[in-house]
Every structure is written in structure tokens, then in C-alpha cells.
């Protein structure tokens, strides 16, 4: 396979200046000083300024193209970012200056307006890739938890009527290609070639512009919901609960009972509320990875195959039916998931509300300590989801039988997390 770094530059159309044109502002990924790191410039208002591959909005970029094509949006529109700054400040944290800890998002993405002011004054069109705001969310399950005495109305975290006060952040993917390649233990050339080929050649710069090391992929991003005091996330004397949840529209939104996704998500939120009310913080990380990142069409095809196979839906065939349709059991690849935790400054999680060994191993291997893992309570598992949970247990998912050390339990109890 030819090395992308040696690929001819004249055989494909590129949206960037040629090798004899002006050089874009370099990006020194991992620099703690944003001025030395350089801004991410993915906008199209001045092609010569672009210093990355791809563009903003992730998977929604195609809708922007349709809006331009239909005449609804002027292609040269420049965003008015007045009063859009974060309502809460996060960081900087040590992980921001590590080209190994964070490779899939721009840690400065929420504060471009304040750290790159001089570039704006020079006419550079720099867009945020992270937005931070405050909101209330209301789930009927939380009201039930209040009625049953599991959660008190404290007026700060959980208000009368069941409104939950959260700080939330939306994050667009920003990939540092050398770091992504190292994370997956492949060469940068292999990564670039595969991304180029498997997107049907959508991004020719992947194999023609080895000088551009940052890529904004057209995929879904992440939403983070923070409960309690943000400062508690990094305070070693305050407890922290975390639920990392991969999108499942059918269950999360519409309550489908073939999986445990919404019940586990809501349980994770409840644990986060309890932890925030005890003086700590809770973090829900919601990743757009529908159907194990295989998509909903594949998911529904697998549902049909599982239900119609000989003997009906069975735990021993749960993953194999997915592999028959998709060629792989799971494409979520949790290797990139811990980046958002390092962006938040997380170094220890007291209660990780997850049974997934893949998520746990990715978090621990990234250098974050996990004190206790919290499985979904048996009474929350829908009857039709028993097959899923049994299959996952057989595949190595965490169960109550694998308890943390006595020292770990004592530490958790000492911080008020266990009754």
C-alpha cells in the first residue's frame, strides 16, 4: 500500500492552497499555551486560512451544504458570536497540554473568542467547537425516585417539580491524526488511507496534505451533563460519579424495551444526583454512537435476525448475529472516549456507572483511577432485555460478583457514597 505522505498532489481536487501558495497557521498539538498551539480554522470564508481537513458541525455539515445549495444560507456567512461565550469555565487542566491524553477534541474549543482575539482582529474566521451552557432537565423516573424517597428535593441540584439543574457542554469531534493513530496502534499513513478510502474519497487532503495533521470528521459529537459544583470534579476530597452512555434513540427517547439503555442512563443520572447532593459532582457523557456506532438500520436488521433465528432470541447468538450483518460486533472503539474526561480534569472516578469492561479498561488505561463500578440493578432490566444483559455478562461485562477491593470500598464509604 503506498504511503499517503508520498502520494502525488496533482491528481485530486483539494480545497486548500497548493504547495506553492500561502502556508496556513501551524497547529502544535499539545502546547499548553493556546497562542503556541494555534487556532483550529475549518471555516470556508477564506480558503487560504484553513489549516485542517474537513469542516465544522460534524455529521450536520451536509445539511449546511443543502442550505447553501438551496439558497437558504449564504456560503460566506460569518457567525456573530456576541454573548455566546461559556456560562461556566472549564479548565485548563493538565490533560490539555498532553498530545497523548486528548486527541479527539480541541480542549480550547469553548474559549476561542478569548484566547485567539488577535487572530480575529486579523480577519481569521475561527469557530468554537465546544459550547457550554446551563439548563434544567426533567425525567419522570427522577420524580418517581423522589416519591419513593431515594432522592430528596434539595432546591439546588434537584428542584421542586423534579427539575434537575445541569451545566451542559456540546462537543464537536476534532481529531489529531498522529495521536489517533498512536491510540489505535497503527501508522498515521494507514489511518489516513483508511479514512480516505472508507469515505469514498470525500477528503482527498487525507492523502495529499501530510502537513495538515488535524481532521474534523463528519460524525456525531458528545454532550456532557454536569451535576453539582464543577470544582468538585477535580477536588480530591469530593466524590465523583460518572456515566458514559452511548446513544440509543429507541430506548433513550422512545422507551424501547429490547435493551437496557434508558433504564441504565436514568440510573446513572440518579447516582450522579446522589453524588452531587452529597457535596460532589456527577457527570453524564452522552456519545453519538447509535447502534454500537453501526447505525440504526444495522441495529434494526440485527433485531429482526435475532428474533427470527432458530430457537428465537438467544444470548449465545446475541453478538454473532450483529457480526453476520455488520462484519463486526461493535464499532464504538472506546479508545477515544476518555478524552472528554481529561478535558474535564478527571483523575479519579469514585462511582463509574457502567458494566462495560471496554469502557472501564479505556478509562483506567488512560490514567484515570476507578474506585467502584456500579452495575444496573436487576429490577431495572426490562424482560425483553434479559437476552442482552446475559450476553454482555458472558462477554466480560462487570457484575456484582467482581467487587472492588476492601480498601476501595472503605475509601468510597468514607466519602459518604455508601449507606
PDB file of C-alpha atoms in Angstrom, residues 5-164:
ATOM      1  CA  UNK A   5       2.730  11.077   2.616  1.00  0.00           C
ATOM      2  CA  UNK A   6       4.307  10.362  -0.772  1.00  0.00           C
ATOM      3  CA  UNK A   7       1.026  10.463  -2.758  1.00  0.00           C
ATOM      4  CA  UNK A   8       1.001  12.832  -5.786  1.00  0.00           C
ATOM      5  CA  UNK A   9      -0.528  16.217  -5.024  1.00  0.00           C
ATOM      6  CA  UNK A  10      -1.898  16.925  -8.503  1.00  0.00           C
ATOM      7  CA  UNK A  11      -4.285  14.005  -9.022  1.00  0.00           C
ATOM      8  CA  UNK A  12      -7.176  15.171  -6.833  1.00  0.00           C
ATOM      9  CA  UNK A  13      -9.111  18.350  -6.230  1.00  0.00           C
ATOM     10  CA  UNK A  14      -8.217  19.971  -2.935  1.00  0.00           C
ATOM     11  CA  UNK A  15      -9.864  22.865  -1.150  1.00  0.00           C
ATOM     12  CA  UNK A  16      -6.513  24.058   0.161  1.00  0.00           C
ATOM     13  CA  UNK A  17      -3.842  26.243  -1.423  1.00  0.00           C
ATOM     14  CA  UNK A  18      -1.269  24.274  -3.384  1.00  0.00           C
ATOM     15  CA  UNK A  19       2.227  23.697  -2.089  1.00  0.00           C
ATOM     16  CA  UNK A  20       3.414  26.964  -3.600  1.00  0.00           C
ATOM     17  CA  UNK A  21       0.625  29.060  -2.041  1.00  0.00           C
ATOM     18  CA  UNK A  22       0.443  30.715   1.388  1.00  0.00           C
ATOM     19  CA  UNK A  23       1.074  28.440   4.331  1.00  0.00           C
ATOM     20  CA  UNK A  24      -1.725  28.173   6.898  1.00  0.00           C
ATOM     21  CA  UNK A  25      -1.130  28.843  10.592  1.00  0.00           C
ATOM     22  CA  UNK A  26       0.553  25.719  12.007  1.00  0.00           C
ATOM     23  CA  UNK A  27      -1.049  23.711  14.821  1.00  0.00           C
ATOM     24  CA  UNK A  28       1.307  22.475  17.542  1.00  0.00           C
ATOM     25  CA  UNK A  29      -0.993  19.935  19.186  1.00  0.00           C
ATOM     26  CA  UNK A  30      -0.409  19.528  22.936  1.00  0.00           C
ATOM     27  CA  UNK A  31       1.012  23.001  23.576  1.00  0.00           C
ATOM     28  CA  UNK A  32      -0.453  24.367  26.820  1.00  0.00           C
ATOM     29  CA  UNK A  33      -0.255  27.947  25.574  1.00  0.00           C
ATOM     30  CA  UNK A  34      -3.081  28.379  23.033  1.00  0.00           C
ATOM     31  CA  UNK A  35      -1.044  31.006  21.168  1.00  0.00           C
ATOM     32  CA  UNK A  36       1.695  28.449  20.605  1.00  0.00           C
ATOM     33  CA  UNK A  37      -0.814  25.683  19.886  1.00  0.00           C
ATOM     34  CA  UNK A  38      -2.567  27.775  17.245  1.00  0.00           C
ATOM     35  CA  UNK A  39      -6.271  28.032  16.368  1.00  0.00           C
ATOM     36  CA  UNK A  40      -8.355  25.404  14.564  1.00  0.00           C
ATOM     37  CA  UNK A  41      -9.537  27.101  11.352  1.00  0.00           C
ATOM     38  CA  UNK A  42     -12.032  24.927   9.481  1.00  0.00           C
ATOM     39  CA  UNK A  43     -14.318  27.614   8.078  1.00  0.00           C
ATOM     40  CA  UNK A  44     -14.797  28.292   4.366  1.00  0.00           C
ATOM     41  CA  UNK A  45     -14.978  32.098   4.346  1.00  0.00           C
ATOM     42  CA  UNK A  46     -11.283  32.297   3.404  1.00  0.00           C
ATOM     43  CA  UNK A  47      -9.877  29.088   1.926  1.00  0.00           C
ATOM     44  CA  UNK A  48      -6.289  30.270   2.349  1.00  0.00           C
ATOM     45  CA  UNK A  49      -6.724  30.427   6.139  1.00  0.00           C
ATOM     46  CA  UNK A  50      -7.836  26.811   6.573  1.00  0.00           C
ATOM     47  CA  UNK A  51      -5.340  24.686   8.496  1.00  0.00           C
ATOM     48  CA  UNK A  52      -7.353  21.475   8.970  1.00  0.00           C
ATOM     49  CA  UNK A  53      -9.087  18.817   6.910  1.00  0.00           C
ATOM     50  CA  UNK A  54     -12.892  18.817   6.975  1.00  0.00           C
ATOM     51  CA  UNK A  55     -15.212  21.420   8.422  1.00  0.00           C
ATOM     52  CA  UNK A  56     -17.418  22.257  11.383  1.00  0.00           C
ATOM     53  CA  UNK A  57     -20.700  20.687  12.564  1.00  0.00           C
ATOM     54  CA  UNK A  58     -19.696  17.045  12.232  1.00  0.00           C
ATOM     55  CA  UNK A  59     -22.457  14.996  10.616  1.00  0.00           C
ATOM     56  CA  UNK A  60     -24.588  18.150  10.221  1.00  0.00           C
ATOM     57  CA  UNK A  61     -22.165  19.681   7.706  1.00  0.00           C
ATOM     58  CA  UNK A  62     -24.170  18.120   4.863  1.00  0.00           C
ATOM     59  CA  UNK A  63     -27.296  19.979   5.972  1.00  0.00           C
ATOM     60  CA  UNK A  64     -25.296  23.196   5.760  1.00  0.00           C
ATOM     61  CA  UNK A  65     -24.354  22.246   2.190  1.00  0.00           C
ATOM     62  CA  UNK A  66     -28.042  21.755   1.351  1.00  0.00           C
ATOM     63  CA  UNK A  67     -28.902  25.115   2.895  1.00  0.00           C
ATOM     64  CA  UNK A  68     -26.262  26.803   0.728  1.00  0.00           C
ATOM     65  CA  UNK A  69     -27.314  24.895  -2.385  1.00  0.00           C
ATOM     66  CA  UNK A  70     -30.982  25.830  -1.893  1.00  0.00           C
ATOM     67  CA  UNK A  71     -30.168  29.481  -1.342  1.00  0.00           C
ATOM     68  CA  UNK A  72     -31.320  29.496   2.288  1.00  0.00           C
ATOM     69  CA  UNK A  73     -27.803  30.237   3.565  1.00  0.00           C
ATOM     70  CA  UNK A  74     -25.126  32.490   2.136  1.00  0.00           C
ATOM     71  CA  UNK A  75     -21.946  30.466   1.703  1.00  0.00           C
ATOM     72  CA  UNK A  76     -19.858  33.313   3.102  1.00  0.00           C
ATOM     73  CA  UNK A  77     -21.938  33.796   6.259  1.00  0.00           C
ATOM     74  CA  UNK A  78     -19.780  34.618   9.252  1.00  0.00           C
ATOM     75  CA  UNK A  79     -21.193  33.754  12.663  1.00  0.00           C
ATOM     76  CA  UNK A  80     -21.944  36.597  15.080  1.00  0.00           C
ATOM     77  CA  UNK A  81     -20.626  35.138  18.338  1.00  0.00           C
ATOM     78  CA  UNK A  82     -21.720  38.011  20.581  1.00  0.00           C
ATOM     79  CA  UNK A  83     -22.734  36.735  24.052  1.00  0.00           C
ATOM     80  CA  UNK A  84     -22.129  33.088  23.072  1.00  0.00           C
ATOM     81  CA  UNK A  85     -19.202  32.594  25.483  1.00  0.00           C
ATOM     82  CA  UNK A  86     -19.412  29.712  28.020  1.00  0.00           C
ATOM     83  CA  UNK A  87     -21.591  30.366  31.054  1.00  0.00           C
ATOM     84  CA  UNK A  88     -19.155  28.259  33.069  1.00  0.00           C
ATOM     85  CA  UNK A  89     -15.420  27.937  32.563  1.00  0.00           C
ATOM     86  CA  UNK A  90     -13.796  24.515  32.395  1.00  0.00           C
ATOM     87  CA  UNK A  91     -10.031  24.177  32.653  1.00  0.00           C
ATOM     88  CA  UNK A  92      -7.372  24.487  31.613  1.00  0.00           C
ATOM     89  CA  UNK A  93      -6.344  21.132  33.061  1.00  0.00           C
ATOM     90  CA  UNK A  94      -3.079  19.172  32.742  1.00  0.00           C
ATOM     91  CA  UNK A  95      -4.543  16.875  30.071  1.00  0.00           C
ATOM     92  CA  UNK A  96      -4.987  19.866  27.765  1.00  0.00           C
ATOM     93  CA  UNK A  97      -1.214  20.048  27.344  1.00  0.00           C
ATOM     94  CA  UNK A  98      -0.778  16.337  26.616  1.00  0.00           C
ATOM     95  CA  UNK A  99      -0.788  15.186  22.978  1.00  0.00           C
ATOM     96  CA  UNK A 100      -1.478  11.691  24.339  1.00  0.00           C
ATOM     97  CA  UNK A 101      -4.352  12.411  26.754  1.00  0.00           C
ATOM     98  CA  UNK A 102      -6.521  14.370  24.311  1.00  0.00           C
ATOM     99  CA  UNK A 103      -6.519  13.545  20.586  1.00  0.00           C
ATOM    100  CA  UNK A 104     -10.207  13.663  19.549  1.00  0.00           C
ATOM    101  CA  UNK A 105     -11.390  17.125  20.635  1.00  0.00           C
ATOM    102  CA  UNK A 106      -9.980  20.630  20.847  1.00  0.00           C
ATOM    103  CA  UNK A 107      -9.531  21.472  24.551  1.00  0.00           C
ATOM    104  CA  UNK A 108      -9.581  25.202  23.691  1.00  0.00           C
ATOM    105  CA  UNK A 109     -12.712  24.772  21.589  1.00  0.00           C
ATOM    106  CA  UNK A 110     -15.011  26.629  24.008  1.00  0.00           C
ATOM    107  CA  UNK A 111     -12.771  29.650  24.570  1.00  0.00           C
ATOM    108  CA  UNK A 112     -11.560  30.545  21.080  1.00  0.00           C
ATOM    109  CA  UNK A 113     -13.102  34.006  21.402  1.00  0.00           C
ATOM    110  CA  UNK A 114     -10.919  34.912  24.364  1.00  0.00           C
ATOM    111  CA  UNK A 115      -7.657  33.100  23.590  1.00  0.00           C
ATOM    112  CA  UNK A 116      -7.455  33.879  19.858  1.00  0.00           C
ATOM    113  CA  UNK A 117      -8.577  37.520  19.914  1.00  0.00           C
ATOM    114  CA  UNK A 118      -5.553  38.669  17.925  1.00  0.00           C
ATOM    115  CA  UNK A 119      -6.418  36.277  15.102  1.00  0.00           C
ATOM    116  CA  UNK A 120      -9.996  37.555  14.968  1.00  0.00           C
ATOM    117  CA  UNK A 121      -8.641  41.086  14.678  1.00  0.00           C
ATOM    118  CA  UNK A 122      -6.611  39.943  11.681  1.00  0.00           C
ATOM    119  CA  UNK A 123      -9.729  38.656   9.950  1.00  0.00           C
ATOM    120  CA  UNK A 124      -9.477  34.944  10.730  1.00  0.00           C
ATOM    121  CA  UNK A 125     -12.868  33.218  11.000  1.00  0.00           C
ATOM    122  CA  UNK A 126     -12.446  30.903  13.976  1.00  0.00           C
ATOM    123  CA  UNK A 127     -15.493  28.987  15.203  1.00  0.00           C
ATOM    124  CA  UNK A 128     -15.986  27.320  18.596  1.00  0.00           C
ATOM    125  CA  UNK A 129     -16.085  23.518  18.594  1.00  0.00           C
ATOM    126  CA  UNK A 130     -17.390  23.395  22.175  1.00  0.00           C
ATOM    127  CA  UNK A 131     -20.324  25.287  23.688  1.00  0.00           C
ATOM    128  CA  UNK A 132     -21.138  25.370  27.408  1.00  0.00           C
ATOM    129  CA  UNK A 133     -24.497  26.434  28.834  1.00  0.00           C
ATOM    130  CA  UNK A 134     -26.868  25.790  31.742  1.00  0.00           C
ATOM    131  CA  UNK A 135     -30.271  24.133  31.648  1.00  0.00           C
ATOM    132  CA  UNK A 136     -32.950  22.212  33.516  1.00  0.00           C
ATOM    133  CA  UNK A 137     -33.849  18.641  32.585  1.00  0.00           C
ATOM    134  CA  UNK A 138     -36.861  16.742  33.837  1.00  0.00           C
ATOM    135  CA  UNK A 139     -37.305  12.970  33.735  1.00  0.00           C
ATOM    136  CA  UNK A 140     -40.373  11.158  35.105  1.00  0.00           C
ATOM    137  CA  UNK A 141     -38.122   8.482  36.603  1.00  0.00           C
ATOM    138  CA  UNK A 142     -36.455  11.084  38.808  1.00  0.00           C
ATOM    139  CA  UNK A 143     -39.841  12.226  40.097  1.00  0.00           C
ATOM    140  CA  UNK A 144     -40.558   8.597  40.941  1.00  0.00           C
ATOM    141  CA  UNK A 145     -37.214   8.415  42.800  1.00  0.00           C
ATOM    142  CA  UNK A 146     -38.300  11.459  44.824  1.00  0.00           C
ATOM    143  CA  UNK A 147     -41.688   9.951  45.594  1.00  0.00           C
ATOM    144  CA  UNK A 148     -40.052   6.709  46.762  1.00  0.00           C
ATOM    145  CA  UNK A 149     -37.575   8.576  48.970  1.00  0.00           C
ATOM    146  CA  UNK A 150     -34.417   7.707  47.046  1.00  0.00           C
ATOM    147  CA  UNK A 151     -33.750  11.351  46.122  1.00  0.00           C
ATOM    148  CA  UNK A 152     -34.517  14.432  48.227  1.00  0.00           C
ATOM    149  CA  UNK A 153     -35.535  17.796  46.800  1.00  0.00           C
ATOM    150  CA  UNK A 154     -32.604  19.984  47.838  1.00  0.00           C
ATOM    151  CA  UNK A 155     -33.511  23.094  45.827  1.00  0.00           C
ATOM    152  CA  UNK A 156     -30.037  23.375  44.350  1.00  0.00           C
ATOM    153  CA  UNK A 157     -29.353  20.210  42.369  1.00  0.00           C
ATOM    154  CA  UNK A 158     -32.927  18.914  42.275  1.00  0.00           C
ATOM    155  CA  UNK A 159     -35.704  21.500  42.439  1.00  0.00           C
ATOM    156  CA  UNK A 160     -39.376  21.159  43.382  1.00  0.00           C
ATOM    157  CA  UNK A 161     -41.276  19.661  40.466  1.00  0.00           C
ATOM    158  CA  UNK A 162     -38.335  17.423  39.565  1.00  0.00           C
ATOM    159  CA  UNK A 163     -36.224  19.899  37.571  1.00  0.00           C
ATOM    160  CA  UNK A 164     -32.584  18.858  37.585  1.00  0.00           C
TER     161      UNK A 164
END
